Coordinates of C-alpha atoms in Angstrom, one line a residue:
M1108 CA -123.7 85.5 -109.4
T1109 CA -124.6 85.0 -105.7
E1110 CA -125.6 87.9 -103.3
A1111 CA -124.6 87.2 -99.7
A1112 CA -127.2 86.3 -97.1
P1113 CA -127.3 89.6 -94.9
L1114 CA -126.4 88.7 -90.6
S1115 CA -129.3 88.8 -88.9
S1116 CA -130.7 87.5 -85.4
G1117 CA -131.7 83.9 -86.9
A1118 CA -128.2 83.0 -87.8
H1119 CA -126.4 79.6 -87.6
P1120 CA -126.1 78.6 -84.4
Q1121 CA -123.0 77.8 -85.2
D1122 CA -122.1 81.7 -86.0
T1123 CA -123.6 81.9 -82.6
A1124 CA -120.7 80.4 -80.8
L1125 CA -117.5 81.2 -83.0
L1126 CA -118.8 85.3 -82.2
E1127 CA -119.2 84.4 -78.1
Q1128 CA -115.6 82.9 -78.5
R1129 CA -113.7 85.6 -79.6
T1130 CA -116.0 87.9 -77.1
P1131 CA -113.9 88.8 -74.2
H1132 CA -115.3 87.6 -70.9
R1133 CA -116.2 89.7 -68.6
P1134 CA -116.2 89.0 -65.1
A1135 CA -119.7 90.7 -63.2
T1136 CA -119.0 92.7 -60.9
P1137 CA -118.3 92.0 -57.3
P1138 CA -120.8 93.1 -54.3
P1139 CA -119.0 95.6 -52.2
T1140 CA -117.8 94.7 -49.6
P1141 CA -118.8 96.2 -46.3
D1142 CA -116.3 98.9 -45.2
H1143 CA -116.8 100.3 -48.4
T1144 CA -121.2 100.1 -48.6
P1145 CA -123.1 103.7 -49.0
G1146 CA -123.9 105.5 -46.3
P1147 CA -122.3 106.9 -43.2
R1148 CA -121.2 104.2 -40.1
P1149 CA -121.6 105.8 -36.8
G1150 CA -118.2 107.3 -35.2
R1151 CA -116.7 106.7 -39.0
T1152 CA -117.0 108.8 -41.9
P1153 CA -117.7 106.9 -45.4
G1154 CA -115.1 103.9 -46.6
H1155 CA -112.5 104.6 -43.7
T1156 CA -111.6 101.8 -41.9
P1157 CA -110.0 102.5 -38.3
D1158 CA -106.0 102.4 -38.4
R1159 CA -105.4 99.1 -35.5
T1160 CA -101.9 99.0 -36.2
P1161 CA -100.0 99.5 -32.4
G1162 CA -98.6 103.2 -33.5
A1163 CA -102.8 103.6 -34.1
L1164 CA -103.1 102.0 -30.5
V1165 CA -100.2 103.7 -29.2
L1166 CA -101.1 107.6 -30.8
G1167 CA -105.4 107.5 -29.8
L1168 CA -104.6 106.4 -26.8
F1169 CA -102.4 109.2 -26.0
R1170 CA -105.3 111.8 -27.8
T1171 CA -108.1 110.4 -25.4
A1172 CA -105.3 111.8 -22.6
R1173 CA -106.1 114.8 -23.5
P1174 CA -102.6 116.4 -23.7
R1175 CA -104.2 119.7 -24.0
Q1176 CA -106.3 119.4 -20.7
W1177 CA -103.0 119.3 -19.5
I1178 CA -102.3 122.9 -18.6
K1179 CA -104.6 122.7 -15.8
N1180 CA -102.5 119.9 -13.7
L1181 CA -99.7 123.7 -13.7
L1182 CA -101.9 124.2 -10.7
V1183 CA -99.4 122.3 -8.6
V1184 CA -97.6 124.7 -8.4
A1185 CA -99.4 127.5 -7.2
A1186 CA -99.2 127.2 -3.7
P1187 CA -95.8 126.9 -3.2
A1188 CA -95.4 130.1 -5.8
A1189 CA -97.8 131.4 -3.2
A1190 CA -95.6 130.6 -0.8
G1191 CA -92.3 131.8 -2.7
E1192 CA -90.7 127.8 -2.2
L1193 CA -90.7 127.6 -6.2
F1194 CA -86.9 127.3 -7.1
S1195 CA -84.8 125.3 -4.7
R1196 CA -84.1 122.5 -6.5
H1197 CA -86.0 119.3 -4.1
A1198 CA -89.6 121.1 -4.3
A1199 CA -88.7 121.7 -8.3
L1200 CA -88.9 117.8 -8.8
R1201 CA -90.8 117.1 -6.4
L1202 CA -93.5 118.8 -8.0
T1203 CA -92.8 117.3 -11.1
V1204 CA -93.7 114.4 -10.0
V1205 CA -96.3 115.2 -8.2
F1206 CA -97.6 117.3 -11.9
G1207 CA -97.0 113.7 -13.8
L1208 CA -99.2 111.4 -11.1
F1209 CA -101.6 114.0 -11.0
T1210 CA -102.0 114.0 -15.2
A1211 CA -101.9 110.1 -14.9
C1212 CA -105.3 110.4 -12.4
A1213 CA -107.3 112.1 -15.3
A1214 CA -105.9 110.7 -18.1
A1215 CA -107.9 107.2 -16.2
V1216 CA -110.3 109.5 -15.7
Y1217 CA -110.3 110.0 -19.6
L1218 CA -110.0 106.6 -21.3
I1219 CA -113.1 105.3 -18.8
N1220 CA -115.0 108.4 -19.2
D1221 CA -115.0 107.6 -22.7
A1222 CA -114.6 104.2 -22.8
R1223 CA -117.9 104.4 -21.4
D1224 CA -119.1 106.4 -23.4
A1225 CA -118.1 105.2 -26.8
E1226 CA -122.1 104.4 -27.7
A1227 CA -123.3 107.9 -27.5
D1228 CA -120.3 109.6 -28.2
R1229 CA -120.9 108.3 -31.5
A1230 CA -124.0 109.8 -32.1
H1231 CA -122.2 113.6 -31.4
P1232 CA -121.7 115.5 -34.3
T1233 CA -118.0 116.3 -32.4
K1234 CA -117.2 113.5 -30.0
R1235 CA -117.7 110.8 -32.7
R1236 CA -114.3 111.5 -33.3
R1237 CA -112.6 110.1 -30.2
P1238 CA -110.4 108.1 -30.6
V1239 CA -112.7 105.5 -28.8
A1240 CA -115.7 106.0 -30.5
A1241 CA -114.4 105.8 -33.4
G1242 CA -113.2 102.2 -32.7
Q1243 CA -109.0 103.8 -33.9
V1244 CA -108.6 102.7 -29.3
P1245 CA -110.6 99.3 -28.3
V1246 CA -113.4 99.9 -25.4
P1247 CA -111.4 97.6 -23.3
A1248 CA -108.2 98.9 -24.0
A1249 CA -109.2 101.5 -22.6
Y1250 CA -110.3 100.5 -19.8
A1251 CA -107.6 98.4 -19.5
V1252 CA -105.5 101.6 -19.4
G1253 CA -107.5 103.5 -17.5
G1254 CA -107.7 101.6 -14.6
A1255 CA -103.4 100.5 -14.6
L1256 CA -102.9 104.5 -14.6
G1257 CA -105.4 105.2 -12.2
V1258 CA -104.0 102.0 -9.5
L1259 CA -100.3 103.3 -10.0
A1260 CA -100.5 106.5 -9.2
P1261 CA -101.9 106.1 -6.0
V1262 CA -99.2 104.2 -5.2
L1263 CA -95.9 106.1 -7.0
A1264 CA -97.3 109.1 -5.0
A1265 CA -97.1 107.0 -1.7
W1266 CA -93.5 106.2 -2.6
L1267 CA -92.2 108.9 -3.9
V1268 CA -93.6 111.8 -2.6
S1269 CA -96.3 111.0 0.9
P1270 CA -99.1 109.7 2.1
V1271 CA -101.5 113.0 2.3
V1272 CA -101.1 113.2 -2.1
A1273 CA -101.3 109.6 -2.0
A1274 CA -104.7 110.1 -0.9
L1275 CA -106.1 113.3 -2.2
L1276 CA -105.0 111.4 -5.8
T1277 CA -107.5 108.4 -4.3
A1278 CA -110.4 110.7 -3.7
Y1279 CA -109.8 113.1 -7.0
L1280 CA -110.5 109.6 -8.9
G1281 CA -112.9 108.8 -6.7
M1282 CA -115.0 111.9 -7.0
Q1283 CA -113.8 112.0 -11.1
L1284 CA -115.1 108.3 -11.9
A1285 CA -118.5 109.0 -9.5
Y1286 CA -119.3 111.8 -11.7
C1287 CA -118.6 110.4 -14.6
V1288 CA -121.1 107.9 -13.2
S1289 CA -123.6 109.8 -11.8
L1290 CA -122.5 113.0 -10.5
K1291 CA -123.1 114.6 -13.7
H1292 CA -126.1 114.0 -13.9
V1293 CA -127.8 116.0 -10.2
L1294 CA -127.9 119.3 -9.9
V1295 CA -125.1 122.0 -8.9
V1296 CA -123.0 119.3 -7.6
D1297 CA -122.1 118.9 -11.3
L1298 CA -120.5 122.1 -10.7
V1299 CA -119.0 121.8 -6.8
V1300 CA -117.3 118.2 -8.2
V1301 CA -115.8 119.8 -11.5
T1302 CA -114.8 123.2 -9.2
T1303 CA -112.7 120.8 -6.9
G1304 CA -111.2 118.8 -8.9
F1305 CA -109.3 123.0 -9.7
L1306 CA -109.0 122.6 -6.2
M1307 CA -106.9 119.7 -5.1
R1308 CA -104.5 120.7 -8.8
A1309 CA -103.9 123.9 -6.5
T1310 CA -103.9 122.4 -3.2
V1311 CA -101.4 119.2 -3.9
G1312 CA -98.1 120.8 -4.2
G1313 CA -98.1 123.1 -1.1
L1314 CA -99.3 119.3 0.9
A1315 CA -96.0 117.5 -1.2
L1316 CA -93.5 120.0 0.1
G1317 CA -95.1 120.4 3.5
I1318 CA -96.2 124.1 2.9
P1319 CA -99.7 125.8 4.8
L1320 CA -102.5 127.0 2.9
S1321 CA -103.8 130.3 3.2
R1322 CA -107.2 130.7 4.1
W1323 CA -107.1 133.9 1.2
F1324 CA -105.6 131.3 -1.0
L1325 CA -107.7 128.2 -0.3
I1326 CA -110.9 131.0 -0.8
T1327 CA -109.5 132.6 -3.9
T1328 CA -108.4 129.4 -6.7
G1329 CA -112.3 127.7 -5.2
F1330 CA -113.9 131.1 -6.6
G1331 CA -111.7 131.5 -9.3
A1332 CA -112.4 127.8 -10.4
L1333 CA -116.3 128.3 -9.6
F1334 CA -116.1 131.3 -12.1
M1335 CA -114.5 129.3 -14.8
V1336 CA -116.9 126.2 -14.4
S1337 CA -119.6 128.3 -14.4
A1338 CA -119.2 130.6 -17.9
K1339 CA -118.6 127.5 -19.1
R1340 CA -122.0 125.9 -18.7
Y1341 CA -123.1 128.9 -19.2
S1342 CA -121.6 129.5 -22.6
E1343 CA -122.4 125.6 -23.5
A1344 CA -126.3 126.4 -22.9
V1345 CA -126.5 130.0 -25.0
Q1346 CA -124.9 128.3 -27.7
M1347 CA -126.8 125.1 -27.4
A1348 CA -129.9 126.9 -27.3
G1349 CA -132.9 125.3 -28.7
K1350 CA -130.6 122.5 -29.6
P1351 CA -131.6 119.5 -27.7
G1352 CA -129.5 116.3 -28.1
A1353 CA -126.4 118.2 -28.6
T1354 CA -125.0 119.1 -25.8
R1355 CA -124.6 118.0 -21.9
A1356 CA -128.2 116.7 -21.0
L1357 CA -128.5 119.0 -17.5
L1358 CA -127.8 122.1 -19.3
T1359 CA -131.9 121.5 -19.9
E1360 CA -132.1 121.6 -16.0
Y1361 CA -130.2 125.4 -15.6
T1362 CA -131.8 128.8 -16.7
T1363 CA -128.8 130.7 -17.9
G1364 CA -130.5 133.0 -15.1
Y1365 CA -129.3 131.1 -12.4
L1366 CA -125.3 129.9 -14.2
R1367 CA -125.4 133.7 -14.6
F1368 CA -125.3 134.1 -11.1
V1369 CA -123.9 131.5 -9.9
W1370 CA -120.3 132.8 -12.5
Q1371 CA -121.4 136.7 -11.4
L1372 CA -120.9 135.3 -7.6
A1373 CA -117.7 133.9 -7.9
A1374 CA -116.3 136.1 -9.6
G1375 CA -117.1 139.0 -7.2
V1376 CA -116.2 136.4 -4.1
A1377 CA -112.1 135.8 -6.0
V1378 CA -112.5 139.2 -5.9
L1379 CA -112.9 140.5 -2.7
G1380 CA -110.7 137.6 -1.1
Y1381 CA -108.3 138.0 -3.7
C1382 CA -108.4 142.5 -1.9
L1383 CA -108.2 141.1 0.9
W1384 CA -104.5 138.7 0.8
A1385 CA -103.2 142.2 -0.9
L1386 CA -104.4 144.2 1.2
E1387 CA -103.0 142.5 4.8
E1388 CA -100.5 143.7 6.8
G1389 CA -99.9 141.8 9.1
G1390 CA -96.3 139.7 9.3
V1391 CA -95.2 141.4 5.9
P1392 CA -92.3 143.4 5.7
H1393 CA -91.8 146.5 3.6
T1394 CA -89.0 146.6 2.2
S1395 CA -89.9 146.5 -1.6
V1396 CA -89.4 149.0 -4.1
L1397 CA -93.2 149.0 -5.0
P1398 CA -96.3 148.2 -3.6
W1399 CA -95.9 144.6 -5.5
R1400 CA -99.3 143.5 -3.7
Q1401 CA -102.0 145.8 -3.6
L1402 CA -100.4 147.0 -7.6
S1403 CA -101.2 143.3 -8.6
M1404 CA -105.2 144.2 -7.8
V1405 CA -105.4 145.7 -10.4
A1406 CA -103.7 143.5 -12.4
F1407 CA -106.2 140.9 -11.2
I1408 CA -109.3 142.8 -11.1
L1409 CA -108.7 143.0 -14.9
G1410 CA -108.4 139.6 -16.0
I1411 CA -111.5 138.5 -13.8
L1412 CA -113.4 141.5 -15.9
R1413 CA -111.6 140.7 -19.6
Y1414 CA -112.6 136.9 -19.2
A1415 CA -116.1 137.8 -18.1
V1416 CA -116.3 139.5 -21.3
F1417 CA -116.4 136.2 -23.2
A1418 CA -118.7 134.8 -20.1
D1419 CA -120.9 137.8 -21.1
R1420 CA -121.0 136.2 -24.8
G1421 CA -121.5 132.7 -24.0
T1422 CA -118.3 132.2 -26.0
A1423 CA -115.9 130.8 -22.6
G1424 CA -115.4 127.8 -23.0
E1425 CA -112.6 125.4 -22.1
P1426 CA -110.4 128.0 -19.8
E1427 CA -106.3 126.8 -21.8
D1428 CA -108.8 128.3 -24.6
V1429 CA -110.1 131.5 -23.7
V1430 CA -106.6 132.6 -22.0
L1431 CA -104.3 131.4 -25.0
G1432 CA -107.0 132.7 -27.4
D1433 CA -107.4 136.2 -26.9
R1434 CA -103.7 138.0 -26.6
A1435 CA -105.0 140.9 -24.8
L1436 CA -105.8 138.2 -21.9
A1437 CA -102.8 136.3 -21.7
L1438 CA -100.8 140.0 -20.9
I1439 CA -102.3 141.1 -18.3
G1440 CA -101.8 137.5 -17.5
L1441 CA -98.5 138.1 -17.7
L1442 CA -98.7 141.2 -15.8
W1443 CA -101.0 139.7 -13.2
L1444 CA -97.9 136.7 -12.8
A1445 CA -95.0 139.5 -13.1
M1446 CA -96.4 141.4 -9.7
Y1447 CA -97.5 138.5 -8.0
G1448 CA -93.9 136.9 -7.9
L1449 CA -92.0 140.5 -7.3
A1450 CA -95.3 140.6 -4.4
V1451 CA -93.8 137.0 -2.8
A1452 CA -90.5 137.8 -3.5
N1453 CA -90.8 140.5 -1.4
W1454 CA -88.5 142.8 -4.6

């Protein structure tokens, strides 16, 4: 009786070939594609490829235009409202056009700014999510759309509204683009430029309707804007203290004491200008049920004091976020708006 020989590593070559034929062939694992290489890429999450479809491009351009910032452009109704010229059909139509044109100018500045700062934004913890920095909007596309809006808005303003409004929009664009390129790195000038942008918004409505601008209106609006701008800078300086490279480089040149002085000074001048307007008696008929002009001082001062709480804590970010994020401040604002409206209407 013959014993079967055990299978060993020294098996016959024909047996080995037979085993290889019966073993399923397994292809080698392909190397990872560049989009799936480990490690985050600048401006993207790991393994994420930006959506370059036309719809995504349009959405990215819309996001780059900062729709949340458009609420600032409602200041175009400030001067007409102060003069009681807000509710005619002609005024409403013209102010709607001016609001749209100013929004287009602001969007042009945001697009060009983000295209210019794309590389720097990719190294920032939050700005890297902006559409241009993340690659959703190509840099040339941002430049092209921003340039087109910057050219069309003043041209349409000269055609639809007036040459004066077109000149103001052109000046706004020039000033903001100069700010993006160099002025944002100049001490104090950066505060003045941003404040002037708010003041231009507040005056363009009066220019569009041919309404004379009160000196008290200009003083209160200008210093109120400086109060909010310097309070925001102060909050950024407080929050980012000891974190180099995480915020504006210019903030390292300011001291928190100086920025605190600026927003306190601006708040005081804004309150003084408003009170002088409210107490001014010249040419104001006394037929109102209550002295709404004088009573509105209370709400205005309360609003400034409430906003100063956030400035003092170092949490005064974007003005619209502060106002809409605090219920008490929003209610004070509505109360002031009601009193101010009744004073203008002489009810």
